[in-house]
Amino acid sequence: MSLQYQLMAELEKAFDELVEATEALMTSARQHPPAMWRFDGEADIDWLMRALTDYWYQDGQDGRATRDHVGVVIANDELMEHALNVNQCKDAFARQLGVARKQHPAMIAELKATLPFRHPVLHDHLKGSGMARLHLKQCWRRLPIADAPVSRIRLAWYSSGRSIKRMSVAEVEAKLARLNNEAAHVQIQYRLLASLPDGEMLAQVQTQAPLMRANLFFREPLEDGHTRRAMNVALPLFVPAPDNRLPQINQPAPNPPGKRTRALRGDSKLESEPFIPSLRIYRYRF
């Protein structure tokens, strides 16, 4: 068996198990309808199904962007077990995908186009909808699950997030080399970089898209003593509750704020202006 064939077979198996776990969750939800709340409309079983099987690129969608389905689902023990199993299957699919990317990256494009055809229910989503390829991140992103019953959920937009990657001077220089070396602004940045000691570490900063954060207030303290927890909720949040009652939930603004609402930390480790603007490279404060 060729390596590519073996990798594809393992990915197909992992995807099949994810779809089957999601279908089992939905079967349980239909048999015992949970209390639900939706951020942007009416929460019903059809909405939950769409949210949990939104695996597709839409025409014109930025490949780095994902669609959010913010809501709350009150889960009995059976439904909670299904939600945990779905996350296990998502993790397994992500692991297999990582292996494939590393060992045979050329197969990823084929994977996006062929996996949906294995499942008629999913394939039906494609007809006349402009959705023809899998969005792999939307497949493996995990369901948010509360650790215990909660009394209150406070939702708020978080628009100040950023990812920071430490890089050496040599690594930044290699990235600059991929740009147009004839451009004057690139030459200026080469000279700036050359003025640094070779051992200095720099930071590449990527501003993250706004996301919804949920602050969970537990009915009883957890075993570790915590009474609250914050988590991102791009997908419906599953909350255990034996009484099938929704907690108190606020209604956040329909759209994220247009600009940063939190003040910059006074002890920020990075300088306020980029040192190599073309690559969003910052120096650390000394």
Short mmCIF file of C-alpha atoms in Angstrom, two decimals:
data_model
loop_
_atom_site.label_atom_id
_atom_site.label_comp_id
_atom_site.label_asym_id
_atom_site.label_seq_id
_atom_site.Cartn_x
_atom_site.Cartn_y
_atom_site.Cartn_z
CA MET A 1 0.00 0.00 0.00
CA SER A 2 1.46 3.39 -1.01
CA LEU A 3 1.98 6.04 1.64
CA GLN A 4 -0.51 8.40 0.01
CA TYR A 5 -3.18 5.70 -0.20
CA GLN A 6 -2.64 4.76 3.44
CA LEU A 7 -2.83 8.38 4.59
CA MET A 8 -6.02 8.94 2.60
CA ALA A 9 -7.60 5.79 4.04
CA GLU A 10 -6.78 6.89 7.60
CA LEU A 11 -8.16 10.38 6.98
CA GLU A 12 -11.33 8.97 5.43
CA LYS A 13 -11.81 6.75 8.48
CA ALA A 14 -11.28 9.66 10.88
CA PHE A 15 -13.72 11.85 8.92
CA ASP A 16 -16.32 9.05 8.81
CA GLU A 17 -16.09 8.64 12.58
CA LEU A 18 -16.52 12.41 13.06
CA VAL A 19 -19.65 12.46 10.89
CA GLU A 20 -21.07 9.39 12.63
CA ALA A 21 -20.42 10.88 16.08
CA THR A 22 -22.15 14.11 15.04
CA GLU A 23 -25.13 12.19 13.67
CA ALA A 24 -25.38 10.27 16.96
CA LEU A 25 -25.38 13.56 18.87
CA MET A 26 -28.15 14.92 16.66
CA THR A 27 -30.21 11.74 17.06
CA SER A 28 -30.01 12.13 20.83
CA ALA A 29 -30.96 15.81 20.59
CA ARG A 30 -34.02 15.02 18.47
CA GLN A 31 -35.17 12.29 20.85
CA HIS A 32 -34.81 14.52 23.91
CA PRO A 33 -34.85 18.15 22.69
CA PRO A 34 -32.53 20.27 24.83
CA ALA A 35 -33.16 23.83 25.92
CA MET A 36 -31.17 26.07 23.58
CA TRP A 37 -30.28 29.73 23.07
CA ARG A 38 -28.91 31.33 19.93
CA PHE A 39 -27.03 34.60 19.65
CA ASP A 40 -28.37 35.67 16.25
CA GLY A 41 -31.82 34.12 15.84
CA GLU A 42 -34.12 31.30 16.85
CA ALA A 43 -32.47 28.21 18.30
CA ASP A 44 -33.93 24.93 17.08
CA ILE A 45 -32.76 21.48 16.05
CA ASP A 46 -32.23 22.54 12.44
CA TRP A 47 -29.96 25.38 13.57
CA LEU A 48 -27.95 23.01 15.74
CA MET A 49 -27.53 20.59 12.84
CA ARG A 50 -26.33 23.38 10.55
CA ALA A 51 -23.91 24.65 13.18
CA LEU A 52 -22.37 21.25 13.86
CA THR A 53 -22.01 20.29 10.18
CA ASP A 54 -20.82 23.62 8.78
CA TYR A 55 -17.70 22.16 7.21
CA TRP A 56 -17.64 24.09 3.95
CA TYR A 57 -15.85 26.88 2.18
CA GLN A 58 -18.31 29.37 0.75
CA ASP A 59 -17.63 31.16 -2.54
CA GLY A 60 -15.18 33.98 -1.94
CA GLN A 61 -14.45 32.98 1.66
CA ASP A 62 -10.99 33.79 3.00
CA GLY A 63 -9.30 30.47 3.68
CA ARG A 64 -8.05 31.77 7.04
CA ALA A 65 -11.53 32.79 8.22
CA THR A 66 -14.12 30.58 9.87
CA ARG A 67 -17.83 31.10 10.42
CA ASP A 68 -19.17 31.27 13.96
CA HIS A 69 -22.35 29.73 15.39
CA VAL A 70 -22.68 31.20 18.86
CA GLY A 71 -25.25 29.61 21.12
CA VAL A 72 -25.88 27.53 24.23
CA VAL A 73 -27.15 23.95 24.41
CA ILE A 74 -28.27 22.48 27.75
CA ALA A 75 -27.09 18.88 27.79
CA ASN A 76 -28.23 15.87 29.80
CA ASP A 77 -25.71 13.12 30.55
CA GLU A 78 -26.32 11.32 27.25
CA LEU A 79 -25.99 14.45 25.12
CA MET A 80 -22.89 15.52 27.02
CA GLU A 81 -21.30 12.13 26.35
CA HIS A 82 -22.02 12.55 22.64
CA ALA A 83 -20.49 16.05 22.65
CA LEU A 84 -17.32 14.73 24.30
CA ASN A 85 -17.14 11.94 21.72
CA VAL A 86 -17.48 14.44 18.88
CA ASN A 87 -14.50 16.35 20.27
CA GLN A 88 -12.46 13.15 20.49
CA CYS A 89 -13.23 12.48 16.83
CA LYS A 90 -12.30 16.06 15.91
CA ASP A 91 -8.97 15.65 17.71
CA ALA A 92 -8.30 12.37 15.89
CA PHE A 93 -9.11 13.96 12.52
CA ALA A 94 -6.80 16.90 13.30
CA ARG A 95 -3.96 14.54 14.23
CA GLN A 96 -4.34 12.55 11.01
CA LEU A 97 -4.50 15.77 9.02
CA GLY A 98 -1.26 16.94 10.63
CA VAL A 99 0.46 13.71 9.62
CA ALA A 100 -0.79 14.06 6.04
CA ARG A 101 0.33 17.70 5.79
CA LYS A 102 3.81 16.71 6.94
CA GLN A 103 4.27 13.53 4.91
CA HIS A 104 2.27 14.21 1.72
CA PRO A 105 1.07 17.85 1.57
CA ALA A 106 -0.01 17.61 -2.07
CA MET A 107 -2.94 15.37 -1.12
CA ILE A 108 -4.71 18.03 0.95
CA ALA A 109 -6.41 19.69 -2.03
CA GLU A 110 -7.77 16.33 -3.18
CA LEU A 111 -8.94 15.59 0.34
CA LYS A 112 -11.04 18.77 0.50
CA ALA A 113 -12.82 17.85 -2.72
CA THR A 114 -13.40 14.12 -2.20
CA LEU A 115 -14.31 13.57 1.46
CA PRO A 116 -17.81 15.14 1.27
CA PHE A 117 -18.92 12.66 -1.39
CA ARG A 118 -18.59 9.81 1.12
CA HIS A 119 -21.69 11.02 2.97
CA PRO A 120 -24.94 11.63 1.04
CA VAL A 121 -26.39 13.81 3.80
CA LEU A 122 -23.38 16.12 3.68
CA HIS A 123 -23.21 15.96 -0.09
CA ASP A 124 -26.77 17.31 -0.27
CA HIS A 125 -25.47 20.54 1.25
CA LEU A 126 -23.41 21.10 -1.88
CA LYS A 127 -26.22 21.11 -4.41
CA GLY A 128 -26.75 24.62 -5.73
CA SER A 129 -25.16 26.16 -2.65
CA GLY A 130 -21.77 27.18 -4.01
CA MET A 131 -20.04 25.04 -1.39
CA ALA A 132 -17.82 22.46 -3.03
CA ARG A 133 -14.83 21.97 -0.72
CA LEU A 134 -14.23 21.13 2.90
CA HIS A 135 -12.95 23.86 5.20
CA LEU A 136 -10.66 21.66 7.26
CA LYS A 137 -10.40 23.96 10.27
CA GLN A 138 -14.18 24.12 10.52
CA CYS A 139 -14.14 20.31 10.65
CA TRP A 140 -11.70 19.93 13.53
CA ARG A 141 -12.41 22.96 15.71
CA ARG A 142 -13.73 21.63 19.00
CA LEU A 143 -17.15 22.10 20.60
CA PRO A 144 -16.89 24.31 23.70
CA ILE A 145 -18.04 22.34 26.74
CA ALA A 146 -18.61 23.67 30.26
CA ASP A 147 -17.00 21.73 33.12
CA ALA A 148 -20.13 21.86 35.29
CA PRO A 149 -23.62 23.42 35.52
CA VAL A 150 -23.56 27.22 35.37
CA SER A 151 -25.84 29.87 36.82
CA ARG A 152 -24.88 32.67 34.47
CA ILE A 153 -23.11 33.17 31.13
CA ARG A 154 -21.78 36.57 30.18
CA LEU A 155 -20.90 36.94 26.50
CA ALA A 156 -18.67 39.69 25.13
CA TRP A 157 -16.75 40.42 21.96
CA TYR A 158 -12.99 40.08 22.27
CA SER A 159 -11.25 42.11 19.59
CA SER A 160 -7.81 42.61 21.14
CA GLY A 161 -6.35 39.18 20.46
CA ARG A 162 -3.07 38.63 18.68
CA SER A 163 -0.67 35.77 18.10
CA ILE A 164 3.04 36.30 18.73
CA LYS A 165 5.78 34.14 17.20
CA ARG A 166 9.38 34.52 18.38
CA MET A 167 11.88 34.67 15.53
CA SER A 168 15.64 35.00 15.23
CA VAL A 169 17.31 37.70 13.14
CA ALA A 170 18.31 35.02 10.61
CA GLU A 171 14.72 33.79 10.30
CA VAL A 172 13.44 37.32 9.69
CA GLU A 173 16.17 37.87 7.11
CA ALA A 174 15.10 34.69 5.29
CA LYS A 175 11.51 35.97 5.16
CA LEU A 176 12.66 39.35 3.86
CA ALA A 177 14.57 37.56 1.11
CA ARG A 178 11.26 36.29 -0.29
CA LEU A 179 10.06 39.86 -0.89
CA ASN A 180 11.02 42.11 -3.79
CA ASN A 181 14.66 42.83 -2.97
CA GLU A 182 14.77 45.69 -5.47
CA ALA A 183 12.13 47.70 -3.61
CA ALA A 184 13.48 50.66 -1.65
CA HIS A 185 11.40 49.94 1.46
CA VAL A 186 12.72 46.36 1.57
CA GLN A 187 16.32 47.59 1.31
CA ILE A 188 15.70 49.97 4.21
CA GLN A 189 14.40 47.10 6.32
CA TYR A 190 17.42 44.95 5.40
CA ARG A 191 19.67 47.70 6.74
CA LEU A 192 17.64 47.99 9.93
CA LEU A 193 17.87 44.25 10.46
CA ALA A 194 21.63 44.27 9.82
CA SER A 195 22.07 46.75 12.67
CA LEU A 196 20.86 44.17 15.23
CA PRO A 197 23.03 41.65 17.04
CA ASP A 198 22.65 38.14 15.61
CA GLY A 199 21.44 36.76 18.92
CA GLU A 200 18.54 39.16 19.41
CA MET A 201 15.07 37.60 19.34
CA LEU A 202 12.22 39.38 17.55
CA ALA A 203 8.46 38.88 17.47
CA GLN A 204 6.13 38.49 14.52
CA VAL A 205 2.65 39.69 15.48
CA GLN A 206 -0.61 38.68 13.82
CA THR A 207 -3.80 40.46 14.85
CA GLN A 208 -6.61 37.95 15.32
CA ALA A 209 -10.15 38.35 14.08
CA PRO A 210 -12.75 39.40 16.68
CA LEU A 211 -14.26 36.49 18.54
CA MET A 212 -16.94 35.85 21.14
CA ARG A 213 -15.81 35.05 24.67
CA ALA A 214 -18.04 33.49 27.30
CA ASN A 215 -17.51 33.98 31.01
CA LEU A 216 -19.09 31.02 32.80
CA PHE A 217 -20.20 31.36 36.42
CA PHE A 218 -20.57 27.88 37.94
CA ARG A 219 -23.42 26.97 40.27
CA GLU A 220 -20.92 25.34 42.63
CA PRO A 221 -17.13 25.70 42.88
CA LEU A 222 -15.15 23.18 40.85
CA GLU A 223 -12.88 20.67 42.53
CA ASP A 224 -9.96 23.05 42.08
CA GLY A 225 -11.94 25.84 43.75
CA HIS A 226 -12.58 27.91 40.65
CA THR A 227 -16.02 29.50 40.42
CA ARG A 228 -15.77 30.88 36.89
CA ARG A 229 -14.04 30.26 33.59
CA ALA A 230 -13.60 32.17 30.32
CA MET A 231 -13.60 30.41 26.96
CA ASN A 232 -14.00 31.15 23.26
CA VAL A 233 -17.33 30.06 21.79
CA ALA A 234 -17.22 29.87 17.99
CA LEU A 235 -19.61 26.89 18.12
CA PRO A 236 -22.59 26.14 20.39
CA LEU A 237 -21.53 25.84 24.03
CA PHE A 238 -22.68 22.60 25.66
CA VAL A 239 -23.59 23.07 29.31
CA PRO A 240 -24.50 20.16 31.62
CA ALA A 241 -27.74 20.70 33.55
CA PRO A 242 -29.97 17.92 34.94
CA ASP A 243 -33.01 20.25 35.01
CA ASN A 244 -32.70 21.24 31.28
CA ARG A 245 -32.98 24.93 32.21
CA LEU A 246 -31.03 27.70 30.52
CA PRO A 247 -28.85 29.85 32.78
CA GLN A 248 -29.00 33.63 32.72
CA ILE A 249 -27.45 34.79 29.41
CA ASN A 250 -26.82 38.38 28.37
CA GLN A 251 -27.34 39.62 24.81
CA PRO A 252 -24.08 41.07 23.46
CA ALA A 253 -23.89 43.66 20.67
CA PRO A 254 -24.68 42.20 17.23
CA ASN A 255 -21.25 43.18 15.86
CA PRO A 256 -17.78 43.49 17.37
CA PRO A 257 -16.50 46.98 18.24
CA GLY A 258 -14.85 48.85 15.41
CA LYS A 259 -11.66 49.51 17.34
CA ARG A 260 -9.74 48.22 20.31
CA THR A 261 -11.72 48.72 23.51
CA ARG A 262 -9.08 47.58 26.00
CA ALA A 263 -6.12 49.78 26.87
CA LEU A 264 -2.68 48.54 25.98
CA ARG A 265 -0.87 46.99 28.91
CA GLY A 266 1.68 49.32 30.39
CA ASP A 267 4.08 46.42 30.83
CA SER A 268 3.86 45.21 27.21
CA LYS A 269 7.01 43.35 26.28
CA LEU A 270 6.95 44.61 22.69
CA GLU A 271 7.71 48.04 21.31
CA SER A 272 4.66 49.98 20.14
CA GLU A 273 5.80 50.33 16.50
CA PRO A 274 6.91 47.52 14.17
CA PHE A 275 10.65 47.34 13.49
CA ILE A 276 10.19 45.50 10.16
CA PRO A 277 6.73 46.67 9.02
CA SER A 278 6.48 44.48 5.92
CA LEU A 279 6.58 41.36 8.10
CA ARG A 280 4.90 42.77 11.24
CA ILE A 281 8.15 42.22 13.17
CA TYR A 282 8.57 43.94 16.55
CA ARG A 283 11.50 44.29 18.91
CA TYR A 284 11.20 43.36 22.55
CA ARG A 285 11.61 46.12 25.07
CA PHE A 286 14.82 46.07 27.07
#
